[in-house]
Structures are given as structure tokens and as C-alpha cells.
Short mmCIF file of N, CA and C in Angstrom, two decimals:
data_model
loop_
_atom_site.label_atom_id
_atom_site.label_comp_id
_atom_site.label_asym_id
_atom_site.label_seq_id
_atom_site.Cartn_x
_atom_site.Cartn_y
_atom_site.Cartn_z
N LYS A 16 -12.94 1.01 -8.46
CA LYS A 16 -11.62 0.77 -7.99
C LYS A 16 -11.20 0.85 -6.85
N HIS A 17 -10.26 -0.21 -6.75
CA HIS A 17 -9.64 0.21 -5.45
C HIS A 17 -8.55 1.75 -4.89
N LYS A 18 -8.80 2.62 -4.10
CA LYS A 18 -8.10 3.98 -4.11
C LYS A 18 -7.25 3.01 -2.81
N GLN A 19 -7.68 2.29 -2.04
CA GLN A 19 -6.93 2.28 -0.80
C GLN A 19 -5.74 1.06 -1.15
N VAL A 20 -4.44 1.74 -0.38
CA VAL A 20 -3.33 0.36 -0.98
C VAL A 20 -2.17 0.97 -0.01
N SER A 21 -1.28 -0.31 0.04
CA SER A 21 -0.64 0.16 1.23
C SER A 21 1.60 -0.60 0.88
N PHE A 22 2.06 0.09 0.71
CA PHE A 22 3.61 0.01 0.33
C PHE A 22 4.41 -0.42 1.44
N PHE A 23 4.97 -1.93 1.66
CA PHE A 23 5.99 -1.76 2.49
C PHE A 23 7.30 -1.45 2.68
N PHE A 24 7.99 -0.92 2.76
CA PHE A 24 9.94 -0.70 2.27
C PHE A 24 10.24 -1.36 3.41
N GLU A 25 11.58 -2.42 3.04
CA GLU A 25 12.14 -2.49 3.62
C GLU A 25 13.74 -2.72 3.05
N HIS A 26 15.02 -2.28 3.51
CA HIS A 26 15.99 -2.57 2.59
C HIS A 26 16.66 -3.91 2.95
N ASP A 27 16.94 -4.05 1.87
CA ASP A 27 17.17 -6.03 1.59
C ASP A 27 18.62 -6.32 2.35
N ASN A 28 19.32 -5.55 2.28
CA ASN A 28 21.36 -5.48 3.47
C ASN A 28 21.28 -5.14 4.53
N GLN A 29 20.21 -5.62 5.42
CA GLN A 29 19.78 -4.80 7.00
C GLN A 29 20.09 -6.04 7.52
N THR A 30 20.95 -6.04 8.92
CA THR A 30 21.51 -7.06 9.24
C THR A 30 20.21 -7.07 10.60
N LEU A 31 19.44 -8.08 11.17
CA LEU A 31 18.99 -8.80 12.25
C LEU A 31 18.15 -7.54 13.39
N PRO A 32 19.88 -7.03 14.06
CA PRO A 32 19.86 -6.48 14.87
C PRO A 32 19.50 -4.84 14.47
N ALA A 33 19.46 -4.54 13.26
CA ALA A 33 19.42 -2.98 12.72
C ALA A 33 18.69 -2.67 12.02
N TRP A 34 17.30 -4.17 11.83
CA TRP A 34 16.17 -4.12 10.70
C TRP A 34 15.41 -3.10 11.42
N ARG A 35 15.02 -2.38 10.03
CA ARG A 35 14.17 -1.14 9.88
C ARG A 35 13.05 -1.26 8.76
N SER A 36 11.48 -1.15 8.86
CA SER A 36 10.80 -1.35 7.79
C SER A 36 10.01 0.00 8.23
N VAL A 37 9.48 0.55 6.95
CA VAL A 37 7.87 1.30 7.09
C VAL A 37 7.03 0.72 6.53
N LEU A 38 5.34 1.08 6.65
CA LEU A 38 4.50 0.35 6.33
C LEU A 38 3.69 1.76 6.06
N LEU A 39 3.40 1.66 5.05
CA LEU A 39 2.26 3.22 4.82
C LEU A 39 0.82 3.04 4.05
N ILE A 40 0.11 2.99 4.22
CA ILE A 40 -1.44 2.75 4.50
C ILE A 40 -1.92 4.15 3.87
N GLY A 41 -2.92 4.34 3.00
CA GLY A 41 -4.13 5.32 2.38
C GLY A 41 -4.39 5.44 1.17
N GLU A 42 -4.22 6.73 0.34
CA GLU A 42 -5.56 6.74 -0.77
C GLU A 42 -4.46 6.96 -1.99
N ALA A 43 -4.79 5.83 -2.98
CA ALA A 43 -3.88 6.08 -4.76
C ALA A 43 -4.66 7.76 -4.86
N ALA A 44 -3.94 8.27 -5.62
CA ALA A 44 -4.30 9.32 -6.78
C ALA A 44 -3.79 9.33 -8.19
N GLN A 45 -4.25 9.22 -9.36
CA GLN A 45 -3.53 8.72 -10.42
C GLN A 45 -2.74 10.63 -10.41
N VAL A 46 -1.49 10.60 -10.89
CA VAL A 46 -1.30 12.15 -11.23
C VAL A 46 -1.11 11.97 -13.07
N SER A 47 -2.39 13.60 -12.67
CA SER A 47 -2.68 13.67 -14.17
C SER A 47 -2.14 15.28 -14.40
N LYS A 48 -1.88 16.19 -13.63
CA LYS A 48 -1.65 17.40 -14.10
C LYS A 48 -0.29 17.41 -14.42
N GLU A 49 0.01 18.29 -15.77
CA GLU A 49 1.15 17.59 -16.54
C GLU A 49 2.68 17.96 -15.92
N CYS A 50 2.19 19.73 -15.20
CA CYS A 50 3.59 19.64 -14.34
C CYS A 50 3.38 18.17 -12.92
N GLU A 51 2.33 18.28 -12.12
CA GLU A 51 2.62 17.10 -11.04
C GLU A 51 3.31 15.87 -11.73
N LEU A 52 3.04 15.37 -12.89
CA LEU A 52 3.64 14.17 -13.57
C LEU A 52 5.10 14.35 -14.17
N SER A 53 5.47 15.81 -14.39
CA SER A 53 6.69 16.12 -15.01
C SER A 53 7.46 15.95 -13.81
N LYS A 54 7.26 17.11 -12.46
CA LYS A 54 8.15 16.76 -11.33
C LYS A 54 8.08 15.20 -10.58
N ALA A 55 7.37 14.41 -10.71
CA ALA A 55 7.29 13.32 -10.25
C ALA A 55 7.95 12.45 -11.35
N VAL A 56 8.27 12.37 -12.64
CA VAL A 56 8.90 11.61 -13.12
C VAL A 56 10.61 11.85 -12.88
N GLU A 57 10.41 12.93 -12.73
CA GLU A 57 11.76 14.13 -12.51
C GLU A 57 12.63 13.64 -11.55
N LEU A 58 12.10 13.84 -10.20
CA LEU A 58 12.02 13.13 -8.95
C LEU A 58 12.13 11.48 -8.86
N LEU A 59 11.66 10.54 -9.09
CA LEU A 59 12.10 9.41 -9.75
C LEU A 59 13.23 9.27 -10.16
N SER A 60 13.19 9.48 -11.36
CA SER A 60 14.63 9.65 -12.33
C SER A 60 16.06 9.49 -11.86
N ASN A 61 15.83 10.95 -10.78
CA ASN A 61 16.89 11.19 -9.96
C ASN A 61 16.78 10.07 -9.00
N LYS A 62 16.21 9.47 -8.70
CA LYS A 62 16.33 8.16 -7.56
C LYS A 62 16.57 6.72 -7.76
N SER A 63 16.25 6.24 -8.94
CA SER A 63 16.54 5.93 -9.85
C SER A 63 16.93 5.37 -11.37
N PRO A 64 18.11 5.18 -11.51
CA PRO A 64 18.80 5.25 -12.90
C PRO A 64 18.26 4.18 -13.99
N LYS A 65 17.72 3.14 -13.27
CA LYS A 65 16.49 2.61 -14.52
C LYS A 65 15.54 2.93 -14.77
N PHE A 66 14.86 3.64 -14.15
CA PHE A 66 13.42 4.58 -14.29
C PHE A 66 14.22 5.68 -15.22
N LYS A 67 14.83 6.73 -15.41
CA LYS A 67 15.48 7.51 -16.19
C LYS A 67 16.09 6.72 -17.57
N GLU A 68 16.45 6.44 -17.31
CA GLU A 68 16.40 5.08 -18.86
C GLU A 68 15.91 4.77 -19.09
N LYS A 69 14.85 3.89 -18.99
CA LYS A 69 13.26 3.78 -19.40
C LYS A 69 12.62 5.12 -19.71
N VAL A 70 12.75 5.85 -19.31
CA VAL A 70 11.94 7.39 -20.07
C VAL A 70 12.80 8.03 -20.69
N ALA A 71 14.19 8.35 -20.70
CA ALA A 71 14.72 8.31 -21.49
C ALA A 71 14.84 7.32 -23.15
N ASN A 72 14.56 6.10 -23.34
CA ASN A 72 14.28 5.22 -24.00
C ASN A 72 12.77 5.43 -24.69
N GLY A 73 11.79 5.91 -23.75
CA GLY A 73 10.37 5.78 -24.35
C GLY A 73 9.77 4.60 -23.75
N GLU A 74 9.90 4.01 -23.53
CA GLU A 74 9.90 2.93 -22.51
C GLU A 74 8.17 2.38 -21.49
N LEU A 75 7.95 3.82 -21.16
CA LEU A 75 7.08 4.24 -20.47
C LEU A 75 5.91 5.24 -20.65
N THR A 76 5.88 5.42 -22.19
CA THR A 76 4.98 5.97 -22.73
C THR A 76 3.34 5.47 -22.10
N ASN A 77 2.87 3.84 -21.86
CA ASN A 77 1.17 3.68 -21.90
C ASN A 77 1.55 3.81 -19.80
N THR A 78 2.42 4.15 -19.17
CA THR A 78 2.82 3.92 -17.41
C THR A 78 1.64 4.90 -16.98
N ALA A 79 1.62 4.62 -15.88
CA ALA A 79 0.86 5.61 -14.87
C ALA A 79 1.59 6.09 -13.54
N VAL A 80 1.88 7.04 -13.32
CA VAL A 80 2.18 7.51 -11.79
C VAL A 80 1.18 7.68 -11.09
N TYR A 81 1.44 7.32 -9.76
CA TYR A 81 0.48 8.00 -8.87
C TYR A 81 0.89 8.27 -7.65
N LYS A 82 0.43 8.75 -6.68
CA LYS A 82 1.21 9.37 -5.16
C LYS A 82 -0.32 8.82 -4.03
N LEU A 83 0.56 8.72 -3.31
CA LEU A 83 -0.35 8.04 -2.37
C LEU A 83 -0.29 9.82 -1.20
N LYS A 84 -1.68 9.51 -0.57
CA LYS A 84 -2.55 10.52 0.08
C LYS A 84 -2.33 9.53 1.98
N THR A 85 -0.60 9.58 2.22
CA THR A 85 -0.60 8.61 3.44
C THR A 85 -1.57 8.59 5.00
N ARG A 86 -2.39 7.86 4.89
CA ARG A 86 -3.55 8.11 6.83
C ARG A 86 -2.53 7.74 7.37
N GLU A 87 -1.86 6.49 7.20
CA GLU A 87 -1.56 6.11 8.60
C GLU A 87 0.21 4.97 8.19
N ILE A 88 0.96 5.14 8.93
CA ILE A 88 2.40 5.02 9.24
C ILE A 88 2.58 4.15 10.35
N GLU A 89 3.04 2.20 9.28
CA GLU A 89 3.94 1.71 10.89
C GLU A 89 4.93 1.57 11.13
#
């Protein structure tokens, strides 16, 4: 399995002179401890109403959550 991953983030509504983005590179690990998984789901739910709705509707029962151990930021 490939553990090395990268995530690229940018805001959609940026103007060119103020454009910002970030690239995170590191190793992904599945969140498996129940206490860590509960905290991750809570944090994601607070950030995304759609994610919270899917959790509430039981739509994510076969979904894995991963954390990133970042080793490089660009």
C-alpha cells in the first residue's frame, strides 16, 4: 500500500494577486483507535455540514478516516 500522499489546498474564490495555496506531503495512517476516530469525526462534522449530515444518516459506515503525518509543506 502507498503511504506517501500529498494534499493540495486552495480557496476557489481567490483573486490572482492574493492567490494562496498549500501543499502538504507526508505519510498517511488510518485512524483506528475509537477515541481518535470519534474526535476526528467530531472535528470534520464541525467543519463540514455535509459530512455531519452523512454521519447522522449513517452513510459513512464503510468509510475510513486517515491522518497525515506531514513532513513537508510547500
